Amino acid sequence: MFFDTWHGLIRVLVVGPLAYLALILFLRISGKRTLTKLNAFDLVVTVALGSTLSSIVLTKSVALLEGVLALATLIGLQFLITWSSVRSPRVKALIKSEPTLLAHDGRLVEGAMRRQRMTRDDVLAALRSEGLDDLSQAAAVVLETDGSISVLKALSGRGDGLNGVARPETDRSRS
């Protein structure tokens, strides 16, 4: 009920720390970008790394070296894709989405909200999390590439915070 064999417990105690150390080493070598959560692609890789680590530790049929090779492969692929996306607009377009403007100058962008399957309540929840109680208090509400929602309380004259965010002038409707 509590465990199958002593061998299984010893395996977890030996393989677990070794696999964990291998993961830390690979992450240090590959750089900080490997575990950022800038978009959905990054999230998938992070989840895959966690799943692989747990498989190494808990699955008797996965040898330590095979698991470490799987971790190295995932991290190598992540490195290759992110390296390529910085150098190639085509690769970048394939793996990264653009941020989406959900509200601007106190008005919801209904078409964008429909395309992103966001509701008015989703936007209002984001406002509340920023301490705002009315849409008119937000200069902009943006659905970021990682799925989080950013609320800009005021825009500077430069508007740098909205660089890369499409601003449809004709698709706005009153809240």
C-alpha positions as a printed NumPy array, in Angstrom:
array([[  0.   ,   0.   ,   0.   ],
       [  2.752,   2.49 ,   0.853],
       [  5.376,   1.189,  -1.592],
       [  6.033,  -1.784,  -3.837],
       [  9.658,  -2.616,  -3.1  ],
       [ 12.653,  -1.181,  -1.337],
       [ 14.39 ,  -1.187,  -4.7  ],
       [ 11.79 ,   1.277,  -6.056],
       [ 12.347,   3.649,  -3.134],
       [ 16.117,   3.478,  -3.486],
       [ 15.803,   4.1  ,  -7.236],
       [ 13.806,   7.284,  -6.583],
       [ 16.37 ,   8.451,  -3.996],
       [ 19.284,   7.847,  -6.378],
       [ 17.827,   8.668,  -9.8  ],
       [ 15.755,  11.652,  -8.624],
       [ 18.63 ,  13.858,  -7.473],
       [ 20.811,  12.831, -10.434],
       [ 18.082,  13.689, -12.963],
       [ 17.355,  16.937, -11.131],
       [ 21.031,  17.915, -11.187],
       [ 21.209,  17.093, -14.898],
       [ 18.178,  19.311, -15.537],
       [ 19.701,  22.188, -13.561],
       [ 22.998,  21.803, -15.434],
       [ 21.238,  21.826, -18.825],
       [ 19.179,  24.865, -17.846],
       [ 22.277,  26.753, -16.722],
       [ 24.049,  25.919, -19.982],
       [ 21.08 ,  26.814, -22.19 ],
       [ 20.394,  30.146, -20.485],
       [ 17.5  ,  31.95 , -18.843],
       [ 15.38 ,  32.01 , -21.992],
       [ 14.722,  28.26 , -21.775],
       [ 12.201,  28.586, -18.936],
       [ 10.594,  31.912, -19.719],
       [  6.87 ,  31.906, -20.245],
       [  6.627,  34.428, -23.059],
       [  4.151,  32.452, -25.14 ],
       [  2.219,  29.182, -25.334],
       [  5.176,  27.414, -26.961],
       [  7.343,  28.194, -23.926],
       [  4.667,  26.908, -21.562],
       [  4.445,  23.62 , -23.457],
       [  8.216,  23.14 , -23.233],
       [  8.222,  23.884, -19.5  ],
       [  5.423,  21.373, -18.897],
       [  7.202,  18.798, -21.091],
       [ 10.409,  19.217, -19.055],
       [  8.499,  18.638, -15.819],
       [  6.743,  15.623, -17.247],
       [ 10.012,  14.183, -18.503],
       [ 11.684,  14.688, -15.134],
       [  8.837,  12.939, -13.354],
       [  8.985,  10.05 , -15.831],
       [ 12.698,   9.638, -15.205],
       [ 12.197,   9.566, -11.45 ],
       [  9.041,   7.438, -11.212],
       [  9.037,   5.151, -14.238],
       [ 11.212,   2.097, -13.789],
       [ 11.329,   1.429, -17.535],
       [ 13.038,   4.792, -18.195],
       [ 16.766,   4.518, -17.549],
       [ 18.544,   7.557, -16.12 ],
       [ 20.69 ,   8.106, -19.218],
       [ 17.667,   7.83 , -21.538],
       [ 15.78 ,  10.372, -19.453],
       [ 18.719,  12.754, -19.288],
       [ 19.031,  12.48 , -23.074],
       [ 15.299,  13.294, -23.375],
       [ 15.782,  16.404, -21.189],
       [ 18.777,  17.453, -23.274],
       [ 16.786,  16.942, -26.465],
       [ 13.865,  19.085, -25.265],
       [ 16.166,  21.85 , -24.069],
       [ 18.202,  21.654, -27.278],
       [ 15.063,  21.947, -29.396],
       [ 13.838,  24.879, -27.282],
       [ 17.213,  26.572, -27.728],
       [ 17.194,  25.934, -31.488],
       [ 13.651,  27.246, -31.967],
       [ 14.158,  30.382, -29.862],
       [ 17.56 ,  31.045, -31.472],
       [ 15.953,  30.688, -34.905],
       [ 12.995,  32.892, -33.994],
       [ 15.336,  35.75 , -33.068],
       [ 17.053,  35.469, -36.451],
       [ 14.157,  34.572, -38.764],
       [ 10.861,  36.461, -39.021],
       [  9.271,  33.338, -40.543],
       [ 10.174,  31.146, -37.561],
       [  9.091,  33.89 , -35.183],
       [  5.713,  34.125, -36.925],
       [  5.263,  30.352, -36.652],
       [  5.822,  30.09 , -32.915],
       [  4.779,  33.456, -31.513],
       [  1.413,  35.099, -31.53 ],
       [  0.953,  38.833, -31.332],
       [ -0.516,  40.594, -28.3  ],
       [ -4.176,  41.527, -28.748],
       [ -5.782,  44.799, -27.707],
       [ -8.961,  43.962, -25.772],
       [ -9.847,  47.488, -24.645],
       [ -8.565,  50.946, -25.526],
       [ -9.441,  54.349, -24.072],
       [-12.225,  52.885, -21.935],
       [-13.867,  50.942, -24.772],
       [-13.92 ,  47.212, -25.403],
       [-12.613,  45.924, -28.73 ],
       [-15.455,  43.464, -29.275],
       [-14.116,  41.827, -32.457],
       [-10.743,  41.113, -30.893],
       [-12.43 ,  39.77 , -27.772],
       [-14.569,  37.41 , -29.877],
       [-11.53 ,  36.174, -31.836],
       [ -9.656,  35.485, -28.594],
       [-12.729,  33.997, -26.876],
       [-12.585,  36.581, -24.088],
       [-15.635,  37.984, -22.32 ],
       [-16.344,  41.352, -20.793],
       [-16.149,  39.641, -17.398],
       [-12.6  ,  38.441, -18.202],
       [-11.531,  42.021, -18.91 ],
       [-13.271,  43.334, -15.796],
       [-11.539,  40.667, -13.677],
       [ -8.183,  41.871, -15.015],
       [ -9.129,  45.446, -14.114],
       [-10.05 ,  44.412, -10.586],
       [ -6.737,  42.617, -10.162],
       [ -5.071,  45.958, -10.905],
       [ -7.252,  47.807,  -8.409],
       [ -9.47 ,  49.47 , -11.026],
       [-13.236,  49.413, -10.777],
       [-14.227,  50.853, -14.148],
       [-13.128,  50.292, -17.728],
       [-12.751,  54.047, -18.221],
       [ -9.806,  53.96 , -15.796],
       [ -7.797,  51.768, -18.177],
       [ -5.967,  53.284, -21.115],
       [ -5.529,  49.804, -22.584],
       [ -6.128,  46.145, -21.773],
       [ -3.923,  43.7  , -23.692],
       [ -4.067,  39.907, -23.975],
       [ -0.372,  39.034, -24.   ],
       [  1.272,  36.252, -25.993],
       [  1.552,  34.096, -22.867],
       [ -2.19 ,  34.332, -22.17 ],
       [ -1.901,  36.846, -19.333],
       [ -3.799,  40.134, -19.42 ],
       [ -1.974,  43.429, -18.951],
       [ -3.775,  46.58 , -17.879],
       [ -2.193,  49.92 , -18.71 ],
       [ -3.572,  52.565, -16.411],
       [ -2.238,  55.468, -18.436],
       [ -0.37 ,  55.799, -21.686],
       [  2.632,  58.032, -21.982],
       [  2.82 ,  60.363, -24.93 ],
       [  5.143,  57.879, -26.644],
       [  2.876,  54.844, -26.292],
       [  5.847,  52.421, -26.27 ],
       [  3.849,  49.968, -24.17 ],
       [  1.584,  49.256, -27.123],
       [  4.336,  48.643, -29.68 ],
       [  3.476,  45.494, -31.61 ],
       [ -0.169,  45.566, -30.515],
       [ -2.654,  46.042, -33.332],
       [ -4.944,  48.99 , -32.684],
       [ -8.084,  48.543, -34.806],
       [ -9.789,  51.935, -35.011],
       [-12.982,  50.661, -36.585],
       [-13.554,  47.665, -34.333],
       [-14.194,  49.441, -31.045],
       [-17.521,  49.513, -29.326],
       [-18.686,  51.149, -26.108],
       [-18.516,  49.185, -22.894]])
